[in-house]
Coordinates of C-alpha atoms in Angstrom, one line a residue:
M1 CA -19.1 11.1 23.0
R2 CA -21.9 8.5 22.9
I3 CA -21.6 5.8 25.6
L4 CA -22.8 2.3 24.5
R5 CA -25.7 1.1 26.5
T6 CA -25.5 -2.3 28.2
D7 CA -27.7 -3.8 25.6
D8 CA -25.6 -2.3 22.8
R9 CA -22.5 -4.0 24.2
W10 CA -24.4 -7.3 24.5
L11 CA -25.4 -7.1 20.8
V12 CA -22.0 -6.0 19.7
R13 CA -20.2 -8.7 21.6
F14 CA -22.5 -11.4 20.3
P15 CA -23.3 -10.5 16.7
L16 CA -24.7 -14.0 16.2
V17 CA -27.8 -12.9 18.2
L18 CA -28.4 -10.1 15.7
A19 CA -27.8 -12.5 12.8
L20 CA -30.4 -14.9 14.0
V21 CA -33.0 -12.2 14.7
F22 CA -33.0 -11.3 11.0
H23 CA -31.2 -14.2 9.4
F24 CA -33.1 -16.0 6.7
G25 CA -30.0 -17.2 4.7
V26 CA -27.0 -15.3 3.3
D27 CA -27.7 -16.4 -0.2
C28 CA -31.1 -14.9 -0.1
A29 CA -29.8 -11.6 1.4
L30 CA -27.3 -11.2 -1.2
G31 CA -29.9 -11.9 -3.8
F32 CA -31.2 -8.6 -2.5
Q33 CA -34.5 -9.7 -1.1
S34 CA -35.9 -8.3 2.1
P35 CA -35.1 -10.3 5.3
Q36 CA -37.8 -12.3 6.9
S37 CA -38.3 -12.9 10.6
N38 CA -37.0 -16.1 12.1
S39 CA -39.5 -18.1 14.3
S40 CA -36.6 -19.5 16.4
P41 CA -35.8 -17.5 19.5
P42 CA -32.4 -15.9 19.7
P43 CA -29.8 -17.8 21.6
K44 CA -28.7 -16.8 25.1
P45 CA -25.3 -15.1 25.3
D46 CA -23.6 -18.1 26.9
E47 CA -24.8 -20.2 24.0
V48 CA -23.1 -18.1 21.4
E49 CA -19.9 -19.3 19.8
S50 CA -17.0 -17.5 21.6
D51 CA -14.3 -18.0 18.9
P52 CA -13.4 -14.7 17.2
S53 CA -13.4 -16.2 13.8
Q54 CA -16.9 -17.7 14.2
R55 CA -18.1 -14.4 15.6
A56 CA -16.7 -12.6 12.5
V57 CA -18.5 -15.1 10.2
E58 CA -21.8 -14.6 12.0
T59 CA -21.3 -10.9 11.8
L60 CA -20.9 -11.1 8.0
R61 CA -24.1 -13.1 7.8
Y62 CA -25.9 -10.5 9.7
L63 CA -24.4 -7.7 7.5
A64 CA -25.6 -9.6 4.5
D65 CA -29.1 -9.4 5.8
V66 CA -28.6 -5.7 6.4
V67 CA -27.5 -5.2 2.8
G68 CA -30.7 -6.9 1.6
T69 CA -32.6 -4.1 3.2
F70 CA -30.8 -1.3 1.3
R71 CA -33.1 0.5 -1.1
S72 CA -30.3 1.8 -3.3
P73 CA -29.1 -0.9 -5.8
E74 CA -25.7 0.8 -5.9
E75 CA -25.3 0.5 -2.1
K76 CA -26.3 -3.2 -2.3
I77 CA -23.6 -3.8 -4.9
I78 CA -20.8 -2.2 -2.8
G79 CA -22.0 -3.7 0.4
S80 CA -22.2 -7.2 -1.1
A81 CA -18.7 -6.8 -2.6
V82 CA -17.2 -5.7 0.7
I83 CA -18.8 -8.6 2.5
A84 CA -17.7 -11.1 -0.3
E85 CA -14.1 -9.9 0.1
A86 CA -14.2 -10.6 3.8
L87 CA -15.9 -14.0 3.4
A88 CA -13.4 -15.0 0.7
V89 CA -10.8 -15.6 3.5
V90 CA -12.8 -18.6 4.8
D91 CA -15.0 -19.5 1.8
E92 CA -13.8 -18.3 -1.6
G93 CA -16.4 -20.3 -3.4
K94 CA -19.3 -18.6 -1.7
A95 CA -17.6 -15.2 -2.1
R96 CA -17.5 -15.9 -5.9
D97 CA -21.2 -16.5 -5.8
Y98 CA -21.9 -13.2 -4.1
F99 CA -19.6 -11.4 -6.5
R100 CA -21.6 -12.9 -9.4
Q101 CA -24.9 -11.7 -7.9
A102 CA -23.5 -8.1 -7.4
Y103 CA -22.2 -8.0 -11.0
A104 CA -25.6 -9.3 -12.3
L105 CA -27.3 -6.4 -10.5
L106 CA -24.8 -4.0 -11.9
Q107 CA -25.5 -5.3 -15.5
K108 CA -29.2 -5.0 -14.8
L109 CA -28.7 -1.3 -13.8
Q110 CA -26.7 -0.7 -17.0
K111 CA -29.4 -2.3 -19.1
E112 CA -32.2 -0.3 -17.4
G113 CA -30.2 2.8 -18.2
E114 CA -30.0 1.9 -21.9
E115 CA -33.8 1.2 -22.1
T116 CA -34.9 4.2 -20.2
G117 CA -36.6 6.9 -22.3
P118 CA -35.1 10.3 -23.0
L119 CA -33.4 11.9 -20.1
D120 CA -31.7 15.2 -19.6
A121 CA -28.3 14.8 -21.3
R122 CA -26.3 15.9 -18.4
A123 CA -28.3 13.5 -16.0
A124 CA -27.9 10.6 -18.4
E125 CA -24.2 11.2 -18.7
A126 CA -23.8 11.5 -14.9
R127 CA -25.6 8.2 -14.4
K128 CA -23.5 6.5 -17.0
N129 CA -20.3 7.8 -15.4
R130 CA -21.5 6.7 -11.9
L131 CA -22.2 3.2 -13.1
R132 CA -18.8 3.1 -14.9
E133 CA -17.1 4.1 -11.7
L134 CA -19.1 1.5 -9.8
R135 CA -18.1 -1.2 -12.3
T136 CA -14.4 -0.3 -12.0
E137 CA -14.6 -0.5 -8.3
L138 CA -16.5 -3.8 -8.3
V139 CA -14.2 -5.4 -10.8
S140 CA -11.2 -4.3 -8.8
R141 CA -12.6 -6.0 -5.7
I142 CA -13.4 -9.2 -7.6
Q143 CA -9.9 -9.1 -9.1
R144 CA -8.3 -9.1 -5.6
V145 CA -10.1 -12.3 -4.7
S146 CA -10.3 -14.1 -8.1
P147 CA -8.6 -12.7 -11.3
A148 CA -10.1 -15.5 -13.2
L149 CA -13.7 -14.6 -12.2
A150 CA -13.0 -10.9 -13.0
R151 CA -12.0 -11.9 -16.5
E152 CA -15.0 -14.2 -16.9
L153 CA -17.5 -11.6 -15.8
T154 CA -16.1 -8.8 -17.9
R155 CA -16.1 -10.9 -21.1
T156 CA -19.5 -9.9 -22.3
R157 CA -20.3 -9.9 -25.9
D158 CA -19.9 -6.1 -26.4
E159 CA -16.9 -5.8 -24.1
E160 CA -15.1 -8.5 -26.0
S161 CA -15.5 -6.6 -29.2
A162 CA -14.2 -3.5 -27.6
S163 CA -11.3 -5.3 -25.8
S164 CA -10.3 -6.8 -29.1
A165 CA -8.9 -3.3 -29.8
S166 CA -6.5 -3.5 -26.8
D167 CA -5.3 -7.2 -26.7
N168 CA -2.0 -8.4 -28.0
S169 CA -3.4 -9.3 -31.4
R170 CA -4.5 -5.7 -32.1
P171 CA -2.5 -4.1 -34.9
Q172 CA 0.0 -1.9 -32.9
R173 CA 0.5 0.4 -35.9
R174 CA -3.2 1.3 -36.0
R175 CA -3.1 2.3 -32.4
A176 CA 0.1 4.3 -32.8
S177 CA -1.4 6.1 -35.8
Q178 CA -4.5 7.0 -33.8
R179 CA -2.4 8.3 -30.9
Q180 CA -0.5 10.4 -33.3
Q181 CA -3.6 11.9 -34.8
A182 CA -5.1 12.5 -31.3
A183 CA -1.8 14.2 -30.2
A184 CA -1.8 16.4 -33.3
L185 CA -5.4 17.5 -32.7
M186 CA -4.7 18.1 -29.1
A187 CA -1.7 20.2 -30.0
Q188 CA -3.9 22.3 -32.3
A189 CA -6.4 22.7 -29.4
L190 CA -3.5 23.9 -27.2
Q191 CA -2.5 26.5 -29.7
T192 CA -6.1 27.7 -30.0
V193 CA -7.4 27.6 -26.5
D194 CA -6.3 31.2 -25.6
T195 CA -7.7 32.8 -28.8
D196 CA -10.8 30.7 -29.7
L197 CA -12.1 28.6 -26.8
A198 CA -15.0 27.0 -28.7
A199 CA -12.8 25.8 -31.6
A200 CA -10.2 24.5 -29.1
V201 CA -12.9 22.5 -27.3
I202 CA -14.1 21.0 -30.6
L203 CA -10.5 20.0 -31.5
A204 CA -10.1 18.4 -28.1
Q205 CA -13.4 16.4 -28.5
Q206 CA -12.2 15.1 -31.9
S207 CA -8.9 14.2 -30.3
L208 CA -10.6 12.3 -27.5
A209 CA -12.8 10.4 -30.0
L210 CA -9.5 8.8 -31.2
G211 CA -8.2 8.0 -27.7
V212 CA -6.2 9.6 -25.0
A213 CA -3.5 11.8 -26.3
P214 CA -0.2 12.1 -24.4
N215 CA -0.6 15.9 -24.2
V216 CA -4.2 15.9 -23.0
S217 CA -3.4 17.1 -19.5
S218 CA -1.5 20.1 -20.8
F219 CA -4.7 21.2 -22.6
L220 CA -6.9 20.4 -19.6
I221 CA -4.7 22.4 -17.3
R222 CA -4.7 25.4 -19.7
L223 CA -8.5 25.2 -20.1
Q224 CA -8.9 24.9 -16.3
Q225 CA -7.6 28.5 -16.0
T226 CA -10.4 29.7 -18.2
D227 CA -13.3 27.4 -17.4
S228 CA -12.7 24.8 -14.7
T229 CA -16.1 23.2 -15.1
L230 CA -15.6 22.5 -18.8
A231 CA -12.1 21.2 -18.1
D232 CA -13.5 18.8 -15.5
R233 CA -16.2 17.6 -18.0
L234 CA -13.6 16.9 -20.6
F235 CA -11.4 15.1 -18.1
D236 CA -14.4 12.9 -17.3
V237 CA -14.7 12.1 -21.0
A238 CA -11.0 11.3 -21.3
F239 CA -11.1 9.1 -18.1
A240 CA -14.1 7.3 -19.4
S241 CA -12.3 6.6 -22.7
A242 CA -9.2 5.4 -20.8
T243 CA -11.3 3.0 -18.6
R244 CA -13.8 1.9 -21.2
I245 CA -12.1 -1.4 -21.7
L246 CA -10.4 -3.8 -19.4
P247 CA -7.6 -3.6 -18.6
P248 CA -7.1 0.1 -18.9
V249 CA -4.0 1.1 -20.7
T250 CA -1.5 2.3 -18.2
D251 CA 0.0 4.9 -20.6
D252 CA -3.5 6.4 -21.3
L253 CA -4.2 6.8 -17.6
M254 CA -0.7 8.3 -16.8
A255 CA -1.4 10.9 -19.6
L256 CA -4.2 12.1 -17.3
A257 CA -2.2 12.0 -14.1
P258 CA -0.9 15.6 -14.2
Y259 CA -4.4 16.9 -14.2
V260 CA -5.4 14.8 -11.2
F261 CA -2.2 15.5 -9.3
P262 CA -0.7 18.8 -10.6
A263 CA 1.5 19.4 -7.5
A264 CA 3.2 16.0 -7.9
F265 CA 3.7 16.3 -11.6
L266 CA 4.1 20.0 -12.3
G267 CA 5.3 21.4 -9.0
R268 CA 2.3 23.6 -8.5
Q269 CA -1.3 23.2 -7.6
Q270 CA -3.9 25.8 -8.5
R271 CA -6.6 24.0 -6.5
P272 CA -6.7 21.2 -4.0
T273 CA -6.6 17.7 -5.3
D274 CA -10.1 16.2 -5.5
P275 CA -9.7 13.1 -3.2
T276 CA -12.6 11.3 -4.9
R277 CA -11.1 11.8 -8.4
A278 CA -7.7 10.9 -7.1
Q279 CA -9.0 7.5 -5.7
L280 CA -11.0 6.7 -8.8
F281 CA -7.8 7.3 -10.8
L282 CA -5.6 5.3 -8.6
Q283 CA -8.2 2.5 -8.5
A284 CA -8.2 2.3 -12.3
L285 CA -4.4 2.5 -12.4
T286 CA -4.3 -0.5 -9.9
T287 CA -6.6 -2.4 -12.3
S288 CA -4.2 -1.8 -15.1
F289 CA -1.4 -3.2 -13.0
L290 CA -3.4 -6.2 -11.8
Y291 CA -4.4 -7.3 -15.3
A292 CA -0.8 -7.1 -16.6
P293 CA -0.1 -10.0 -19.0
W294 CA 3.3 -10.7 -17.5
L295 CA 1.7 -11.6 -14.1
D296 CA 0.1 -14.8 -15.8
N297 CA 2.6 -15.4 -18.6
P298 CA 6.2 -14.8 -17.5
S299 CA 7.3 -16.4 -20.8
G300 CA 10.6 -14.6 -21.1
D301 CA 9.1 -12.3 -23.8
Q302 CA 11.2 -9.1 -24.2
M303 CA 8.1 -7.0 -24.7
L304 CA 6.7 -8.4 -21.3
Y305 CA 9.9 -7.5 -19.6
N306 CA 9.6 -3.9 -21.0
Q307 CA 6.0 -3.7 -19.7
A308 CA 7.0 -4.9 -16.3
A309 CA 9.9 -2.5 -16.1
R310 CA 7.8 0.5 -17.2
Q311 CA 5.0 -0.3 -14.8
Y312 CA 7.5 -0.7 -12.0
L313 CA 8.8 2.8 -12.7
T314 CA 5.2 4.1 -12.8
Y315 CA 4.5 2.4 -9.5
Q316 CA 7.6 4.0 -7.9
R317 CA 6.5 7.4 -9.0
M318 CA 2.8 7.0 -7.9
L319 CA 3.4 5.1 -4.6
P320 CA 3.4 8.4 -2.5
L321 CA 0.1 9.3 -4.0
Y322 CA -1.3 5.9 -3.2
Q323 CA -0.1 6.3 0.4
R324 CA -1.8 9.7 0.7
F325 CA -5.1 9.2 -1.3
A326 CA -5.8 5.5 -1.5
P327 CA -4.0 3.8 1.5
S328 CA -6.3 0.7 1.2
L329 CA -4.7 -0.1 -2.1
V330 CA -1.1 0.0 -1.0
D331 CA -0.8 -3.6 0.0
D332 CA -2.3 -4.9 -3.2
I333 CA -0.1 -2.7 -5.4
N334 CA 3.0 -3.5 -3.5
E335 CA 2.4 -7.3 -3.9
T336 CA 1.7 -6.8 -7.6
M337 CA 5.0 -4.8 -8.1
D338 CA 6.9 -7.5 -6.2
K339 CA 5.7 -9.9 -8.9
A340 CA 6.7 -7.4 -11.6
M341 CA 10.2 -7.2 -10.3
A342 CA 10.3 -11.0 -9.9
S343 CA 9.4 -11.4 -13.6
V344 CA 12.2 -9.0 -14.8
P345 CA 15.7 -10.5 -15.4
G346 CA 18.5 -9.3 -13.2
N347 CA 20.1 -7.1 -15.9
Y348 CA 16.7 -5.2 -16.3
Q349 CA 16.5 -4.8 -12.5
N350 CA 19.9 -3.2 -12.5
K351 CA 18.8 -0.8 -15.2
L352 CA 15.7 0.1 -13.2
A353 CA 17.9 0.7 -10.1
T354 CA 20.3 3.0 -12.0
A355 CA 17.8 4.8 -14.2
S356 CA 19.0 8.3 -15.0
T357 CA 17.2 11.3 -13.6
P358 CA 16.4 14.5 -15.5
G359 CA 18.5 17.6 -15.0
D360 CA 17.8 20.6 -12.7
P361 CA 14.1 21.4 -13.4
V362 CA 14.4 24.7 -11.4
Q363 CA 17.0 26.0 -13.8
A364 CA 15.1 24.9 -16.8
L365 CA 11.9 26.6 -15.7
T366 CA 13.9 29.7 -14.8
R367 CA 15.5 29.9 -18.3
S368 CA 12.0 29.4 -19.8
A369 CA 10.7 32.3 -17.8
E370 CA 13.5 34.6 -18.7
D371 CA 12.9 33.8 -22.4
E372 CA 9.1 34.2 -22.2
K373 CA 7.7 37.4 -23.8
D374 CA 4.1 37.0 -22.4
P375 CA 4.0 38.5 -18.9
R376 CA 1.3 36.1 -17.7
L377 CA 3.1 33.0 -18.8
R378 CA 6.4 34.4 -17.5
D379 CA 4.9 34.8 -14.0
E380 CA 3.5 31.3 -14.1
L381 CA 6.9 29.8 -15.1
Y382 CA 8.5 31.7 -12.2
A383 CA 5.8 30.4 -9.8
E384 CA 6.5 26.8 -11.1
A385 CA 10.3 27.3 -10.6
A386 CA 9.8 28.7 -7.1
I387 CA 7.5 25.9 -6.0
T388 CA 9.8 23.2 -7.5
A389 CA 12.8 24.8 -5.6
A390 CA 10.8 24.6 -2.4
G391 CA 10.1 21.0 -3.2
K392 CA 13.9 20.4 -3.2
G393 CA 14.2 22.1 0.2
D394 CA 15.8 25.3 -1.3
L395 CA 13.6 27.9 0.4
A396 CA 16.0 30.7 -0.2
R397 CA 16.0 30.1 -3.9
A398 CA 12.2 29.6 -3.9
K399 CA 11.7 33.0 -2.2
Q400 CA 14.0 34.7 -4.6
L401 CA 12.2 33.4 -7.6
K402 CA 8.9 34.3 -6.1
Q403 CA 9.9 37.9 -6.0
R404 CA 10.2 38.0 -9.7
I405 CA 6.4 37.4 -10.1
I406 CA 4.7 40.6 -11.1
N407 CA 1.1 39.6 -10.4
S408 CA 0.4 40.1 -6.7
Q409 CA -2.3 37.6 -6.4
L410 CA -0.2 34.9 -8.0
R411 CA 2.8 35.9 -5.9
Q412 CA 0.7 35.5 -2.8
E413 CA -0.6 32.1 -3.9
T414 CA 2.9 31.0 -4.7
D415 CA 4.1 32.1 -1.3
E416 CA 1.5 29.8 0.3
Q417 CA 2.4 26.9 -1.9
I418 CA 6.1 27.4 -1.2
T419 CA 5.3 27.0 2.5
I420 CA 3.3 23.8 2.0
V421 CA 5.8 22.2 -0.5
G422 CA 8.7 23.3 1.7
A423 CA 7.1 21.5 4.7
Q424 CA 6.8 18.4 2.6
A425 CA 10.4 18.7 1.7
A426 CA 11.3 19.1 5.3
I427 CA 9.5 15.8 6.1
D428 CA 11.4 14.1 3.2
Q429 CA 14.6 15.4 4.6
E430 CA 13.7 14.6 8.2
D431 CA 14.3 18.2 9.3
W432 CA 11.7 18.3 12.1
A433 CA 12.6 21.8 13.3
Q434 CA 12.0 23.2 9.9
L435 CA 8.8 21.3 9.5
R436 CA 7.4 22.7 12.8
K437 CA 8.4 26.3 11.7
L438 CA 6.7 25.9 8.3
A439 CA 3.6 24.1 9.7
L440 CA 2.9 27.1 11.9
E441 CA 3.0 29.3 8.7
I442 CA 0.5 27.1 6.8
K443 CA -2.9 29.0 6.8
D444 CA -5.1 26.0 6.1
P445 CA -5.4 24.0 9.4
L446 CA -6.4 20.8 7.5
I447 CA -3.2 21.0 5.5
R448 CA -1.3 21.8 8.7
A449 CA -2.6 18.7 10.3
D450 CA -1.8 16.6 7.2
M451 CA 1.8 17.7 7.4
L452 CA 2.0 16.7 11.0
I453 CA 0.4 13.4 10.3
Q454 CA 2.9 12.7 7.5
A455 CA 5.8 13.7 9.7
A456 CA 4.5 11.2 12.4
S457 CA 4.3 8.4 9.9
R458 CA 8.0 9.0 9.0
L459 CA 9.0 9.1 12.6
T460 CA 7.1 6.0 13.4
R461 CA 9.0 4.1 10.6
K462 CA 12.2 5.3 12.3
K463 CA 11.0 3.9 15.7
E464 CA 11.0 7.4 17.2
T465 CA 7.6 6.8 18.8
E466 CA 7.7 9.6 21.4
Q467 CA 8.1 12.3 18.9
A468 CA 5.7 10.6 16.5
A469 CA 3.0 10.6 19.3
T470 CA 3.7 14.3 19.9
M471 CA 3.1 15.1 16.2
L472 CA -0.1 13.1 16.1
N473 CA -1.5 14.7 19.3
E474 CA -0.7 18.1 17.8
A475 CA -2.5 17.2 14.6
Y476 CA -5.5 16.1 16.7
S477 CA -5.5 19.4 18.6
V478 CA -5.5 21.3 15.3
L479 CA -8.5 19.3 14.0
T480 CA -10.6 19.2 17.1
P481 CA -12.1 22.8 16.9
L482 CA -12.8 22.6 13.1
D483 CA -16.2 22.1 11.6
S484 CA -17.0 18.7 10.5
S485 CA -15.8 17.8 7.0
E486 CA -14.7 14.7 5.0
T487 CA -11.1 15.8 5.2
K488 CA -11.3 16.1 9.0
A489 CA -12.9 12.6 9.2
R490 CA -10.1 11.1 7.1
H491 CA -7.4 12.8 9.1
L492 CA -8.9 11.5 12.4
F493 CA -9.1 7.9 11.2
T494 CA -5.4 8.2 9.9
I495 CA -4.4 9.5 13.3
A496 CA -6.2 6.7 15.0
T497 CA -4.4 4.0 13.0
S498 CA -1.1 5.8 13.4
L499 CA -1.5 5.8 17.1
L500 CA -1.6 2.0 17.1
E501 CA 2.2 1.9 17.1
V502 CA 3.0 4.9 19.3
E503 CA 0.1 5.5 21.8
P504 CA -2.4 2.6 21.7
L505 CA -4.5 3.7 24.6
R506 CA -5.9 6.6 22.6
V507 CA -6.6 4.7 19.3
F508 CA -10.3 4.1 19.8
E509 CA -11.0 7.5 21.4
V510 CA -9.7 9.2 18.2
A511 CA -11.5 6.7 15.9
Q512 CA -14.7 7.5 17.8
A513 CA -14.1 11.2 17.1
G514 CA -14.0 10.3 13.4
V515 CA -17.3 8.4 13.7
I516 CA -18.9 11.5 15.3
V517 CA -17.7 13.7 12.4
L518 CA -19.2 11.3 9.9
N519 CA -22.5 11.1 11.7
K520 CA -22.7 14.9 11.8
L521 CA -22.0 15.0 8.0
N522 CA -24.7 12.4 7.4
Q523 CA -27.3 14.3 9.5
P524 CA -28.5 16.8 6.8
A525 CA -29.2 14.0 4.3
K526 CA -31.1 11.9 6.7
D527 CA -34.6 13.0 5.7
E528 CA -33.8 12.8 2.0
E529 CA -32.5 9.3 2.5
K530 CA -35.8 8.2 4.1
A531 CA -37.7 9.9 1.2
S532 CA -35.9 8.6 -1.8
S533 CA -32.8 6.5 -1.4
D534 CA -33.3 4.9 -4.9
A535 CA -32.8 8.2 -6.6
K536 CA -29.2 8.7 -5.5
G537 CA -25.9 6.9 -5.9
P538 CA -24.0 5.6 -2.9
L539 CA -24.5 8.0 0.1
T540 CA -20.9 7.5 1.1
P541 CA -18.3 9.2 -1.1
K542 CA -15.6 6.7 -2.2
S543 CA -12.9 8.7 -0.4
I544 CA -14.7 8.1 3.0
R545 CA -15.4 4.5 2.2
Q546 CA -11.9 3.7 1.4
E547 CA -10.7 5.5 4.5
L548 CA -13.1 3.4 6.6
E549 CA -11.7 0.3 5.0
A550 CA -8.1 1.2 5.7
A551 CA -8.8 2.4 9.2
F552 CA -11.1 -0.4 10.4
G553 CA -8.9 -3.1 8.7
R554 CA -6.1 -2.1 11.1
L555 CA -8.4 -1.4 14.1
G556 CA -9.9 -4.9 13.6
R557 CA -6.5 -6.5 13.7
A558 CA -5.7 -4.6 16.8
D559 CA -8.8 -5.3 18.8
F560 CA -11.8 -6.9 16.9
E561 CA -14.3 -6.4 19.7
R562 CA -13.6 -2.7 20.1
A563 CA -13.5 -2.1 16.4
I564 CA -17.0 -3.6 16.1
Q565 CA -18.2 -1.5 19.1
V566 CA -16.9 1.8 17.6
S567 CA -18.3 0.9 14.1
T568 CA -21.7 0.2 15.6
Q569 CA -22.0 3.9 16.4
L570 CA -21.9 4.8 12.7
Q571 CA -25.4 6.0 11.9
N572 CA -25.1 5.5 8.2
M573 CA -25.8 1.8 7.6
E574 CA -23.6 1.6 4.4
Q575 CA -20.7 3.0 6.3
R576 CA -21.4 0.6 9.2
V577 CA -21.4 -2.4 6.9
V578 CA -18.1 -1.4 5.3
A579 CA -16.4 -0.8 8.7
Q580 CA -17.7 -4.0 10.3
A581 CA -17.0 -6.2 7.2
V582 CA -13.3 -5.1 7.0
S583 CA -13.0 -5.6 10.7
C584 CA -14.2 -9.1 10.2
R585 CA -11.9 -9.6 7.3
A586 CA -9.0 -8.5 9.5
I587 CA -9.6 -11.0 12.3
L588 CA -10.2 -13.8 9.8
L589 CA -7.0 -13.0 8.0
G590 CA -5.2 -13.0 11.3
Q591 CA -6.6 -16.4 12.2
A592 CA -5.8 -17.8 8.7
K593 CA -2.2 -16.6 8.9
A594 CA -1.7 -17.9 12.4
A595 CA -3.0 -21.4 11.2
N596 CA -0.9 -21.3 8.1
P597 CA 1.9 -18.8 8.3
A598 CA 3.2 -19.7 4.9
K599 CA -0.1 -18.8 3.1
R600 CA -0.2 -15.4 1.6
S601 CA -3.3 -13.2 2.1

């Protein structure tokens, strides 16, 4: 554990000193020019403003200077956007200016990509996808501060022509016809994938050219069993199609959800959920909610009520996935869905509350397996039935169905999934003895720790703080001896923020352990970063960046000074900017709420 030197503590406690050493003007820094030295000597510590809000503002100014030194334009865009979000609490006008500059730099990158000479097709596609993802994230951040500015910036000439295909004046019959054609082609691809892979891929590409078919995930999941790399590439094409225009169509995104979250939608999971893909998906889904027309025009239109109701049902289904993979988005999505319900008449709210649920899926899957002639498909159906039964807490039924699987490898994989899904069901049913028993049987220590963390979260909500603290400390003990990984870092930050309510004295110790893991992960890329930062995208994966935002947002509210101290130990400057900016935003929001309790954040 690195101990802060005396001079480190002095600089952390008085960020204004750092700001004045490098400061040349926030506007210039966010214009992405290199900082210049200031001829004025730094102030003495006792001359620095002691008000936490003022210290937070000065820290943001210093961070703006730091962003100006980043060599990667993509890092500059993200860093500027995070700082602008924080600054918007006290100066929304200035924050909008910074957002404009970040968006202008993004457009410059996109234009440079179009004007660049011939590139390797795969490299060109990767760059295009990276910029598209960056644009989605930037627009989402702008949307949270100023929906009007987000609409203004995204209404470029070519986007207007594209969005004309999705606005309310678009002929609905044409879209329905295209979706039908896309679904028909995708159905043909499904029928062909096992016998003629090349022909199936061509049919799928023709389908995606028309839009996102409702059955696209069925094809991708089948293709994944044969060629997972090709399935991922086609998913990227489909996701790009779904997010090409703003706002993304919620139905198009949800057609892709089973491929992103197979365990949640299908009851089984052939490979771990990719956290980066999950967060990109949830971010796009959030954008589709935030742009919903009923938020700005609660006109009493029946169609708008239907949209609000459907999105609310989607939100209910997706909320556990937000909590797990994108916790930093939960507050925004909750607020938006509150508005959705407020815009729906009382009789519609009653329909939502009493919506019918489907019949017994385990029985349906079992019948399908019994009727299936193909041994491979029959085994897969029994596996899905077994895992679904485990998800309902019926482990005896799950194990009975597992024994019907002939393929020994699939039977073993299913047994592992039954344990994991059964542990999740034990959490849902608050059967802590069963959870502990199943957690010990989980082979992957990262998943075991995740289950203990989820259980602690449920216990904390029930005010059973002593048992919650025990679960969190057990999870920490499981993680401590493991090699450094992104998942380990995420779990440590989650434990740290969870401890705030049950064992606050250990919070920053665990957060510092997460920082140490990130520093170890960054170590191998250090020389590459010095050699050529411009050649790469953001050094920090979105999954880690969002975890830092969620963690340091809460840590900053709890103890601003200590949050800044711990974040100062992050060796990756992009990560440090994110952590310190959200810590500043937290203290500024707290001060703003204290000054005006009625004002919403």
